[in-house]
Short mmCIF file of C-alpha atoms and ligand atoms in Angstrom, two decimals:
data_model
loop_
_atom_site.label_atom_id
_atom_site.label_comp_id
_atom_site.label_asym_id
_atom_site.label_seq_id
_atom_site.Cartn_x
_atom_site.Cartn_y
_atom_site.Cartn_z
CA UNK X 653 122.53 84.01 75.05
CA UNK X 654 121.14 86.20 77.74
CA UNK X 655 117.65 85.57 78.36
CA UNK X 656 115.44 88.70 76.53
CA UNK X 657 112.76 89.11 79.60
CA UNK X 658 113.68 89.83 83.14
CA UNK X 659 111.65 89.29 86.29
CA UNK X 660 109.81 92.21 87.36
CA UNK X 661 110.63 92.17 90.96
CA UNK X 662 114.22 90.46 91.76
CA UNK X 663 113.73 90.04 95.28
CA UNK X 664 113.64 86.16 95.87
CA UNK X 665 114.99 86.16 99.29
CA UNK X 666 114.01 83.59 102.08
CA UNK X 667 113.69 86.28 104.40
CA UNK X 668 113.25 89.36 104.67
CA UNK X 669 110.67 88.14 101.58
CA UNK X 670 109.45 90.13 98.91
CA UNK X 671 106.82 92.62 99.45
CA UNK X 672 103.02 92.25 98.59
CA UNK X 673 102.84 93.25 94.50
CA UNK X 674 102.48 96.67 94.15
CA UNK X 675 103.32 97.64 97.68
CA UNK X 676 104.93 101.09 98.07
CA UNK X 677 105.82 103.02 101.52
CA UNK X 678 102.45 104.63 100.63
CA UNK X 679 100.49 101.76 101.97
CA UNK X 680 101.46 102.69 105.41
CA UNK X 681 100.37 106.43 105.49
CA UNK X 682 97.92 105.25 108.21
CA UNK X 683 100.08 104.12 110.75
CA UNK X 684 99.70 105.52 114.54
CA UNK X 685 102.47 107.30 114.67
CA UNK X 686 103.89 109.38 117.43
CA UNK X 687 101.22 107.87 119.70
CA UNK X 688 101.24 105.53 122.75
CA UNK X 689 100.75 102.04 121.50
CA UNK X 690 98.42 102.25 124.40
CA UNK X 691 96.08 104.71 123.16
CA UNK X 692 92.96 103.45 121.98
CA UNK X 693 94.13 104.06 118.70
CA UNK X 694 97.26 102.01 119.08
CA UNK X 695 95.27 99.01 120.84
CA UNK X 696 92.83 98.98 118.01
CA UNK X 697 96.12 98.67 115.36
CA UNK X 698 97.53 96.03 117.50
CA UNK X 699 93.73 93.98 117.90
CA UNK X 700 93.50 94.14 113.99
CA UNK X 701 96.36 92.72 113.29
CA UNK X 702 95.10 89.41 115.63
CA UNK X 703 91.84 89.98 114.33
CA UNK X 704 92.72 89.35 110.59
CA UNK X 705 95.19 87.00 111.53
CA UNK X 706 92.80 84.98 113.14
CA UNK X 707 90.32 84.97 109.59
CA UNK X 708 92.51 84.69 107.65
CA UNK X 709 94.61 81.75 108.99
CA UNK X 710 91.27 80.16 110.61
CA UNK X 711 92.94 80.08 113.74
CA UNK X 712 90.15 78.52 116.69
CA UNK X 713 87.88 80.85 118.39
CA UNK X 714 89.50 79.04 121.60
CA UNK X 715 93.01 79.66 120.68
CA UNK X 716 94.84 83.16 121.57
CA UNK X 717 96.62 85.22 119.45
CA UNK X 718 99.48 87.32 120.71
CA UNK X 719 102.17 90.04 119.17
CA UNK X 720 105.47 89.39 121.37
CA UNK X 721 108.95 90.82 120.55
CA UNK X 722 111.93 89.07 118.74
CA UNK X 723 110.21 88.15 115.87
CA UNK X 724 110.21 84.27 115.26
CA UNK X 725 112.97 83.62 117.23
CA UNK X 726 111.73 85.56 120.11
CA UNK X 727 108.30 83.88 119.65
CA UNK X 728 109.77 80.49 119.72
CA UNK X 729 112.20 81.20 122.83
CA UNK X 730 109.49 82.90 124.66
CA UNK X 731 107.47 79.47 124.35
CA UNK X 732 110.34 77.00 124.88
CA UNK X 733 111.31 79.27 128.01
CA UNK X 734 108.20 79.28 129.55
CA UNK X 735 106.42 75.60 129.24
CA UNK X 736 109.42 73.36 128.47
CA UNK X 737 110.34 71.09 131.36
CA UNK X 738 107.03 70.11 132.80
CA UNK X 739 107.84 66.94 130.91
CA UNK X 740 109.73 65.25 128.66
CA UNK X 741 110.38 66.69 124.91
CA UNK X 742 110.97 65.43 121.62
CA UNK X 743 113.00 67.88 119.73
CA UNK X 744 113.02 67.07 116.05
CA UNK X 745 115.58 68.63 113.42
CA UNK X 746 116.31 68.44 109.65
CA UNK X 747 118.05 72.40 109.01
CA UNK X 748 119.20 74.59 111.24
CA UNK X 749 116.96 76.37 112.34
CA UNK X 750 115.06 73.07 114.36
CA UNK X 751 118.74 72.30 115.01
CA UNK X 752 118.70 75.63 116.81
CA UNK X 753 115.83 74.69 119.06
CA UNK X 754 117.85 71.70 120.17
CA UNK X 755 120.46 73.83 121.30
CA UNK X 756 117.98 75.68 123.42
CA UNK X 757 116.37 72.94 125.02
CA UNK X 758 119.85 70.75 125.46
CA UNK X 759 122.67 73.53 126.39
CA UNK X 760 120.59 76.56 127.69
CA UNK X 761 117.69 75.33 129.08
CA UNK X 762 119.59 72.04 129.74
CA UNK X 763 116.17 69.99 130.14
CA UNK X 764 117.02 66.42 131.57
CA UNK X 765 114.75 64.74 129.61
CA UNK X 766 115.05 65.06 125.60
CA UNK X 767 114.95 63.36 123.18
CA UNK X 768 116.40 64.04 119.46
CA UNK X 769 114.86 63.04 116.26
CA UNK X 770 117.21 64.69 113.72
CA UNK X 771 117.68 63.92 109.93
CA UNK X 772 119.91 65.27 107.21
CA UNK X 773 119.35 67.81 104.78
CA UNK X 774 116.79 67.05 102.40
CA UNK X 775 114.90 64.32 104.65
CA UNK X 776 112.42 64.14 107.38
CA UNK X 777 113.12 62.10 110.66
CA UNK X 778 110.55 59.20 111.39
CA UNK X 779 107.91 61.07 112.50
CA UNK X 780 106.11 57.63 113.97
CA UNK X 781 108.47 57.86 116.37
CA UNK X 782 107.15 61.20 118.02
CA UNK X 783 105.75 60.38 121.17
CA UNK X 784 102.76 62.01 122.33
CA UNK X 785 102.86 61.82 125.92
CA UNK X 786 106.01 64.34 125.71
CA UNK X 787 106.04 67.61 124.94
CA UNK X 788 107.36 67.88 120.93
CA UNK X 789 109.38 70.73 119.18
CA UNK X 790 109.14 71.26 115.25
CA UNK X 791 109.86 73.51 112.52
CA UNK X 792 106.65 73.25 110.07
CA UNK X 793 108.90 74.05 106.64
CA UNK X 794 112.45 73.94 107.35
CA UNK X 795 113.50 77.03 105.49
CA UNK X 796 117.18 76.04 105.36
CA UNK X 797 116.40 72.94 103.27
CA UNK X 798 113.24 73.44 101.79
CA UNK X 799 111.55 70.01 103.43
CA UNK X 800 108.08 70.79 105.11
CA UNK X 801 106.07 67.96 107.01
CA UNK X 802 103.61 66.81 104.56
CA UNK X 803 100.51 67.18 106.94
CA UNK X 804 100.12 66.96 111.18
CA UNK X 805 98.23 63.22 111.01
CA UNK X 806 101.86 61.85 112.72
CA UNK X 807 100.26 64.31 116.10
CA UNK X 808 98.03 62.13 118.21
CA UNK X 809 94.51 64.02 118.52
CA UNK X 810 95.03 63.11 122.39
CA UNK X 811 97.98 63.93 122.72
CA UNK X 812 99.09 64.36 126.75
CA UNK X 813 102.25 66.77 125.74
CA UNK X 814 101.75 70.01 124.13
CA UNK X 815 103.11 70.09 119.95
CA UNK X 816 105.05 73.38 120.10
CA UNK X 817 105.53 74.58 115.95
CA UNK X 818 108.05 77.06 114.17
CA UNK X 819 105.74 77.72 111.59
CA UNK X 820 107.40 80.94 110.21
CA UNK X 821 107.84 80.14 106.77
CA UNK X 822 104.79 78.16 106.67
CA UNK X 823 102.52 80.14 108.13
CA UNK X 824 100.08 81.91 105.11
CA UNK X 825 101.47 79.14 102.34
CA UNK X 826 100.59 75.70 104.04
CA UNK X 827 97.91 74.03 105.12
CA UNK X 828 98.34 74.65 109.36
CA UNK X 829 96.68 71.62 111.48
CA UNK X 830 95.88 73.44 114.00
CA UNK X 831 94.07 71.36 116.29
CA UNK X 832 97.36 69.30 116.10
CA UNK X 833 99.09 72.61 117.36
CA UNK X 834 99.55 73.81 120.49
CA UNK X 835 102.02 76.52 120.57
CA UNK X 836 102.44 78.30 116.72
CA UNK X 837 104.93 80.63 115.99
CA UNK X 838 106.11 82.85 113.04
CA UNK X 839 107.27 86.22 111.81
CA UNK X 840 105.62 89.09 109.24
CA UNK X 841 108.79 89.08 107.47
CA UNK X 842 108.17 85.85 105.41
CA UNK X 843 105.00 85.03 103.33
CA UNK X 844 103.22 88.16 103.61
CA UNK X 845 105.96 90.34 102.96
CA UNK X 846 106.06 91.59 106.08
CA UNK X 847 108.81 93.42 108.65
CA UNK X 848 110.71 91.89 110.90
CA UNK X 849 111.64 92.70 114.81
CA UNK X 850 108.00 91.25 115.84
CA UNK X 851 106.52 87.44 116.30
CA UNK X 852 103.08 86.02 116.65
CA UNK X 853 102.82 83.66 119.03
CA UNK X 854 99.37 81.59 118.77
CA UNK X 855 98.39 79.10 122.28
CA UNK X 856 95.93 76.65 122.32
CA UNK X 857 93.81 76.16 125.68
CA UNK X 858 96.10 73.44 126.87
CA UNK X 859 99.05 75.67 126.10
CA UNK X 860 98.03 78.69 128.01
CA UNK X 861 96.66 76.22 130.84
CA UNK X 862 100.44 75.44 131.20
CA UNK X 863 101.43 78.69 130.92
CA UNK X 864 99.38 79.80 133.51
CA UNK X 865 100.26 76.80 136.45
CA UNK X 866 103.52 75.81 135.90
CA UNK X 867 106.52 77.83 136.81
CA UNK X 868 109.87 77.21 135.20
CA UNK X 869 112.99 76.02 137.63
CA UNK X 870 114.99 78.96 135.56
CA UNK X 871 114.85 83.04 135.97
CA UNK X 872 112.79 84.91 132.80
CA UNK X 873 113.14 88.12 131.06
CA UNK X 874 110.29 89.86 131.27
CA UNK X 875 110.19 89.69 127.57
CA UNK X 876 109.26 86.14 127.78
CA UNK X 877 107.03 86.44 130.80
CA UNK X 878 103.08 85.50 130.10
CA UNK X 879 102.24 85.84 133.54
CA UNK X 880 102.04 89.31 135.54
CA UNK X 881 101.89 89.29 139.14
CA UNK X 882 100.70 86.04 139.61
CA UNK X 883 97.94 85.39 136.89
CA UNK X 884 98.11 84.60 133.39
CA UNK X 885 98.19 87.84 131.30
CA UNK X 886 95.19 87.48 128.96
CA UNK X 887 96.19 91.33 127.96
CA UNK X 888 98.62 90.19 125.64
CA UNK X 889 95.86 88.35 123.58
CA UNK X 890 94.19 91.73 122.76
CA UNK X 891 96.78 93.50 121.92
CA UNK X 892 98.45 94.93 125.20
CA UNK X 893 101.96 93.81 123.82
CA UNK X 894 105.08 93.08 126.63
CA UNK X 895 107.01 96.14 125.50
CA UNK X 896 106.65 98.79 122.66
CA UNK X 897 106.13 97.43 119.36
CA UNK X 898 106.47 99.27 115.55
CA UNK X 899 103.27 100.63 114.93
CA UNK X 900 104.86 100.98 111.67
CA UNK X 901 105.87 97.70 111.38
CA UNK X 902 101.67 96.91 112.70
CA UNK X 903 100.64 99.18 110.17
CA UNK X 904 102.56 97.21 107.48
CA UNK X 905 101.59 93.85 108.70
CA UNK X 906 97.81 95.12 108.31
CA UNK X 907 98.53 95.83 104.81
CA UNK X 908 99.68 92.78 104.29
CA UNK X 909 96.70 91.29 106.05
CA UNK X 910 94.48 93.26 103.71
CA UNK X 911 96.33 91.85 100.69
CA UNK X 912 96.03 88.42 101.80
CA UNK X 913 91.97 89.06 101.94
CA UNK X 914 92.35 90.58 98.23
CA UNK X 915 94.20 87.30 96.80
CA UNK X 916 91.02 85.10 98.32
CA UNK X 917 92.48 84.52 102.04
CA UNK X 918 94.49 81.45 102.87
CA UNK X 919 93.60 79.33 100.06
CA UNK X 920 94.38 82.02 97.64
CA UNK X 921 97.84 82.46 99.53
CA UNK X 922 98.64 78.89 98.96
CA UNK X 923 97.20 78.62 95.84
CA UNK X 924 99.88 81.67 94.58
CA UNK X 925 102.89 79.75 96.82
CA UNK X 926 101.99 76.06 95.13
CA UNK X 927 101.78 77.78 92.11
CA UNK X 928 105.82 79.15 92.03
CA UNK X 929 106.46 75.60 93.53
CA UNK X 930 105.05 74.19 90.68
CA UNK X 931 106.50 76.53 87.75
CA UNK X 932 110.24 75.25 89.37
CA UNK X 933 108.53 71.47 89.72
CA UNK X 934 108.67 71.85 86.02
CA UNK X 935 111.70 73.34 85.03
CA UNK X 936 113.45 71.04 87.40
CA UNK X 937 112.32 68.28 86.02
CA UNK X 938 113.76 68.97 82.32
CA UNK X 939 116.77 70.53 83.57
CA UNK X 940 119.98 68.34 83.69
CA UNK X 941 122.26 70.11 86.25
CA UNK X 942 119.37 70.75 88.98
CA UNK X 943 117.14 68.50 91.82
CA UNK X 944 115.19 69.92 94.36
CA UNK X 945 117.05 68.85 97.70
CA UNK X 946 113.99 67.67 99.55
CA UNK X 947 114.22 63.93 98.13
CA UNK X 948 110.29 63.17 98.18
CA UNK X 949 108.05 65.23 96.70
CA UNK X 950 105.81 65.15 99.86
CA UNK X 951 107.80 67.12 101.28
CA UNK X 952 109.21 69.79 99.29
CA UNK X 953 108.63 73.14 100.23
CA UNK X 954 106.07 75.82 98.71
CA UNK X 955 108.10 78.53 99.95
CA UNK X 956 111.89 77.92 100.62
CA UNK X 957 112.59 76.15 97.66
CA UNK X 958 116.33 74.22 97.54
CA UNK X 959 117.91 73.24 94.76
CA UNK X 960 120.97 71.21 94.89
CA UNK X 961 123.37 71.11 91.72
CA UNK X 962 124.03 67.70 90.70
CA UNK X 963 125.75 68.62 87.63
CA UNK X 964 128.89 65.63 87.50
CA UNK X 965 131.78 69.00 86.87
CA UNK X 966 129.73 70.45 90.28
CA UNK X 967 129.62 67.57 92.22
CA UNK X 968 133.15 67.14 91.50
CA UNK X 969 134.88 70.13 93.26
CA UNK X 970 135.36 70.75 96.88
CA UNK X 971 133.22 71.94 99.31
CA UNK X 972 134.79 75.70 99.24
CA UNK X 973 134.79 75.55 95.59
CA UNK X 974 131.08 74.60 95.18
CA UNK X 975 130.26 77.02 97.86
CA UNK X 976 132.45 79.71 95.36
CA UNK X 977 130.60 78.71 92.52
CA UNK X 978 127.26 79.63 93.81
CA UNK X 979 128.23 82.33 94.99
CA UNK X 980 129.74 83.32 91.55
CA UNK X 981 126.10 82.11 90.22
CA UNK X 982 123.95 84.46 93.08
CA UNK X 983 126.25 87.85 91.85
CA UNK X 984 125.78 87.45 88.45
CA UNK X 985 122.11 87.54 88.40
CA UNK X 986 122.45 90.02 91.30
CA UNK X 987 124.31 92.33 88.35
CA UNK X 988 121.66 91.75 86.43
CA UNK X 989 119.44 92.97 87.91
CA UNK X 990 117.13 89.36 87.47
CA UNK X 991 117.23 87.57 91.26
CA UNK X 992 118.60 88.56 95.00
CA UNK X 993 120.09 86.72 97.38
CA UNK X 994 119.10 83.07 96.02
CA UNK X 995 122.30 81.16 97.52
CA UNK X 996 121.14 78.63 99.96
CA UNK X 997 121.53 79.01 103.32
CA UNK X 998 125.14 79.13 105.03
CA UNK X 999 124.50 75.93 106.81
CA UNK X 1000 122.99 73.98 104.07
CA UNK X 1001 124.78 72.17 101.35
CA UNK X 1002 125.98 74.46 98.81
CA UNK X 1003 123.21 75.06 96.34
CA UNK X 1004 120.48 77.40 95.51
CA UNK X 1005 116.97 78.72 97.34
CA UNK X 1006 114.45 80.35 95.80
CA UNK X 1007 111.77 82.29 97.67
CA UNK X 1008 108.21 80.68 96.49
CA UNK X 1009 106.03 82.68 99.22
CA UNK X 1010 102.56 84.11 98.01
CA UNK X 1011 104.01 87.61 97.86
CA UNK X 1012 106.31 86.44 94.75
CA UNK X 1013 104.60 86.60 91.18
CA UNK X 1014 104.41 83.17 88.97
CA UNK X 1015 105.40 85.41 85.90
CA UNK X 1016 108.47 86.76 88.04
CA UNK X 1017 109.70 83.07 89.04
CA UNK X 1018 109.03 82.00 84.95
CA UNK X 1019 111.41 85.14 83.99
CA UNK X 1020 114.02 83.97 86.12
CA UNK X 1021 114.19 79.88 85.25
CA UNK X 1022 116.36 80.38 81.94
CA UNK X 1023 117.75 82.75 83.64
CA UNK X 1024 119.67 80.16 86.12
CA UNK X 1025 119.89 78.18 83.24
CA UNK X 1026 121.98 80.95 81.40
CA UNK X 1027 123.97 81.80 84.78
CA UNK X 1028 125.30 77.99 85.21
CA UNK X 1029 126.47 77.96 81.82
CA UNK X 1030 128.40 81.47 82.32
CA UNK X 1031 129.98 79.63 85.79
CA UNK X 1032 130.91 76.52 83.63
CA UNK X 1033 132.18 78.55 80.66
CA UNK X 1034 134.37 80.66 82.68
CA UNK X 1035 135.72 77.41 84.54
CA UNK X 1036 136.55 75.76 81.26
CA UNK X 1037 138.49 78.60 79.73
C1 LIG S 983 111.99 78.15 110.30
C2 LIG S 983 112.55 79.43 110.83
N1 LIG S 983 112.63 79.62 112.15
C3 LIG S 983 113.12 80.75 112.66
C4 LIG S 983 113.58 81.78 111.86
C5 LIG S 983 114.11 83.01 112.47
O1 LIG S 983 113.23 84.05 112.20
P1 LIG S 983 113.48 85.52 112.71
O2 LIG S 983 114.80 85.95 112.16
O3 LIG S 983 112.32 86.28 112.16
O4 LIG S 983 113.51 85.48 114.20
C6 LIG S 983 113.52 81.63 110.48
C7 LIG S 983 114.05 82.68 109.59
O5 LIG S 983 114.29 82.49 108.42
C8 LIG S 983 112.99 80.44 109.95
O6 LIG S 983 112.90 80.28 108.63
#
């Protein structure tokens, strides 16, 4: 039987992520529009957006807070680009996307001196092993496998190397240690519902010390370039972004900002996010065919979450054939109007992922649990007959 109430919003996507509830295209009637982002009026868009971020997120008076281009991934490149190789790195990877930063530091930046900590899907490499007088790259919440890093105590306080973080799906849901942090990165397009196309890129003193005195052996774009004829460009930590940005896209990430304020700031934010993680907790737990993939509970993720099927008829077929099955799964609820885009990523095992981020409603993830329930059975029915 086909569950009587549906979810009110279907969008459970990892990214782009729902928008805020009750957002319309409304919210954005005051953007700057058809003005220079240079304009006092554009600058003062731009400065709110690092203004609120920096409330909201508690980000230290001492760090700086800067809108670059590329969103998360142009964040993150800009950073390994321009401080990697003044020593040694630890690159650490459990999903793809810190499996991506590898690839960066090993075959395009090819760096002399790494080291790789990897670990499979649904596990976190021995973090004990980090070592803190080199220069470490991580992923906060590996999106792609829904494991985060249960807290930043494994990040020596005095630390010589600077701790460089992909916190994009992390950043607004968890719990950021940031005087563990050195170089923080994410996108608006995850938990606050945001747009994509732009990344903020957050330095601590130490980090922009290094960005100011040492200069890579390799050319950079100037999209990636912090420094301007000579000197450290402090300009881009008021606002005074590399290139043009969206002042629509700014004008949405200030609503979303807003928002976040309304819900009761960070720990309201993580309060909604460990709330969805919680309603799933739950269902998993008296639902034969499912397990989260993240094996301890430390580590699952508030935001990505990823299920793997362990079902006995799943775990039975092929590769191809569990990756059809999901897929089967992810279009019938798509029909229905009940969930989007909830296969798991292309690189992960075949299974499910559910977006948890604050912007998604409790009620909305509730509606949608029998839901899966009724959508496995449809899979397993139609296999049988
Ligand atoms: C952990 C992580 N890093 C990087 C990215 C890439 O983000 P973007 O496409 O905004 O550059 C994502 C996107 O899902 C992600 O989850």
């Amino acid at each position: 039987m086909k569950p009587l109430a549906r979810p009110a919003n279907p969008c459970f996507s990892s990214g782009p992520c729902a928008k805020r509830p009750g957002w319309s295209l409304e919210a954005l009637h005051d953007a700057c529009l058809g003005r220079s982002h240079r304009s006092k009026a554009g600058k003062a868009k731009l400065k709110e957006v690092i203004d609120r971020t920096r409330a909201i997120l508690g980000v230290p008076a001492d760090y700086r807070i800067g809108i670059v281009p590329g969103s998360d991934t142009g964040a993150v490149e800009l950073a390994l680009w321009s401080l990697l190789g003044a020593r040694g790195v630890d690159c650490l990877a459990w999903e793809s996307f810190g499996e991506g930063w590898i690839t960066d530091a090993v075959k395009q930046l090819k760096l002399k001196d790494v080291r790789t900590l990897r670990a499979d899907y649904g596990a976190l490499p021995d973090l004990t092993q980090v070592d803190p007088a080199r220069d470490v790259v991580f992923t906060w919440n590996g999106t792609t496998s829904g494991v985060r890093v249960p807290n930043g105590d494994w990040i020596k306080d005095d630390r010589e190397g600077l701790a460089i973080c992909d916190a994009t799906s992390a950043a607004y849901a968890m719990d950021l240690a940031w005087k563990k942090l050195d170089v923080v990165t994410w996108s608006w397009q995850k938990v606050l519902g945001g747009e994509a196309a732009h990344g903020m890129l957050v330095l601590s003193p130490r980090a922009a010390a290094r960005a100011a005195s040492y200069v890579p052996p390799w050319p950079l774009p100037k999209l990636f370039r912090l420094n301007s004829k000579g000197k450290f460009n402090e300009a881009i930590f008021v606002g005074e972004t590399i290139n043009t940005p969206s002042m629509l896209c700014v004008e949405d990430a200030i609503d979303g900002l807003k928002w976040a304020e309304r819900v009761g700031g960070l720990k309201g934010l993580m309060a909604r996010s460990e709330a969805n993680l919680a309603a799933i907790a739950q269902w998993v737990e008296r639902t034969p065919w499912i397990d989260f993939l993240a094996r301890d509970p430390r580590t699952r993720s508030c935001t990505s979450v990823c299920l793997a099927i362990t079902d006995e008829w799943f775990r039975r077929l092929d590769e191809t054939a569990q990756r059809a099955a999901v897929k089967q799964l992810e279009t019938l609820l798509d029909v229905e109007g009940v969930a989007h885009d909830i296969a798991g990523h292309r690189d992960a095992p075949p299974g499910l992922r559910i977006w948890a981020g604050a912007t998604v409603e409790r009620a909305d993830v509730e509606a949608l649990l029998p839901w899966l329930d009724w959508a496995y059975g449809e899979i397993r029915r139609v296999a049988a007959a």
